[in-house]
Amino acid sequence: MTELSLFQKNLVFLDTALPGVASLVRRSTDTITQPVLDETGLAVDIDIGAGRLYNTDAGEFARLQVESWRNSPMRVVVSRPEPESLSDQCTKALSADLAACAGDTLLPIPPAEHAGMLVVVGLGLGLQVPQLLEKMSPRHVVLIEPMEEFMVHSLHALDWQALSAQCTAQGATLDVIVQLDPRAAQKELDELMTRFGASSVDGAYTYVHYQTDATIAIARGFHELVGMKSIMQGYYGDEKLMIENTVSNVDTHEFWMVDGTYQAPHDLAAFIVGSGPSLDQSIEAIRAWQGHAVVFCAGSALQTLLSAGIKPDFQIEKENNETTEARIAHIFERNGGDGETFGVDLMASVSVKAGVTRLFDDKFLFHREFLSSTRMFGDGHHPVVGTGPFSANTAMALATTLGFRKVYLFGCDCGSVDQTAHHAKDTVYHTREGHTQGHNNMPIQVPGNFGTPAWTNSYYLWSRWVFETVIAGAEITAFNCSDGVAIPGALPVRPEDLALPGAPLDKAKVTRAIKGAGRHFEAGRYMETQDVAGQLRSWLAFAQEMRVFMDEVLPTADELHEFEVALTRFLNRCDEEYGGVVVPISGSARGMPPIAGYFINRAADADAHARMMGVFRDVFRTQIENLLGDATGLMESIAADHAREGADTSEMRAAG
């Protein structure tokens, strides 16, 4: 009986262990590149046509490369969470207590045996992977190969079954991503990181096996993703405020609800006006062509436009906090005139503060995706997607939802060509004492829209990614008139070169069409369409389950990552069962393990690890109990205020 080759053995194994990879190998029968085989039939290099990948024995290449990498490994090291920099009460308390427990004993970085992830970008023949695992024990191994053919060739060199066994022996998971498109690879990696838990990121290793545009972009994308995921978490204080604001707005104001379902595309143009530094150079172009496009003004750009005598068609707001309310009040004081409103229509998240909505004329409200207020009180309405992280992204999402497919971006810099400039000059950041924002530091250099290098950070890169995603997903013809970061999919056009064909638009007709497409509500009537009592019942049932989870799981939680996995599974199950009521505390609950991970992953010894886990268990229980009590009071109050005639909510708490 003929013995199976390594390639055949691997294929049989992968059929069960990684069926997606096996399927890819089976369909890749006609490859341009070829494995270079030795006399035993094992691959020692890859012929790429114009040369070879290694130009030497692949095993020896891998050995030398791994040795060199170990001298200076690429790692993700998160910043120390300082209590004063944390807005969430739960993570703030946890950070303070763990810092007190740790004192000055923390290691500078997590040791190799505590690494959460090893991300290998560029598999090649894969012989580097077993060597990497000889001296580290990550909990998760992720292999990313842009070239499908290289994935196929690895079956001639790497014993995949032995690699899987090596990972299993070390308690590590093994995942493979085969994607040439860096954004697609980033999306799959994002899904894996969500599954692994946020605490797996700190101390993660990145290993780039060979360098091409694709592998460099994927490695850079991983580090960008780490930055984005650290700022995409919503916490209880935010969620509570959004619920309160939503109820206040719909009870107080007449409005039209904008549904997030895409309306039929049309040929009208939209101006998206952000408040980046380059807006100052775009004012005259906006003034000259404002009649030919619907002007969506985002956030603090309102002050710049009004100061220049330009009144936008719609002001866009999404944030729910007092800072936004203070900004709007400041702009109204400077530019509001003698009336009671700006004389501008508002398109805003239903969760903005009522002090914002009252200063505008017609109000067009919408639900944002994923928010607790949306999932609890958005029944019958689709949320608008792609609204974060900044109001300029919200403006783009709204214009797209309303059918605009020709879009011009002004002041949407996503950073700055001047590392010291963060906003247009006539904005609240320069004219109101004490009004600062936390995204001024821009250490990352990227290509600029007009050729000059630009500077950015994780927040602005997130914004750029959202612009890029919306442009591609909705097939938008986008023109970037901003002198900032280049946005893939948007054609650079200098403001002075702008020209829009055709006659000026009938703006009143546009507004009537938007009203006609929305659903109109008189003040105080919206909550009649929502099942408020049902949400209270769901909340009380979930709160009871949350307490049971803590009673059963917390006392025996000796390893943080195991607890985080259990917590994630529990919250995901409850989200499916109880819906949006899980969201208010979910962010704070999920946010505590990665904060704890910074300290626990740097424990000097087993005793220090045990002490800090004890602190984590105590603080987690105390903080979650506080949230459960506060949220119960909130939900009962809303239910009492909106009880339908004949309904009795007085016994719900006891029943729950």
XYZ file of C-alpha atoms in Angstrom, residues 415 441-444 455-462:
13
model
C -6.398 64.061 10.802
C -2.413 63.854 19.491
C -1.801 62.479 15.983
C 1.331 60.299 15.952
C 0.552 58.185 12.869
C -1.032 62.854 10.527
C -3.746 60.900 12.286
C -4.614 58.623 15.216
C -6.825 55.624 15.987
C -10.023 57.673 16.247
C -9.486 59.404 12.917
C -8.431 56.149 11.261
C -11.700 54.667 12.443
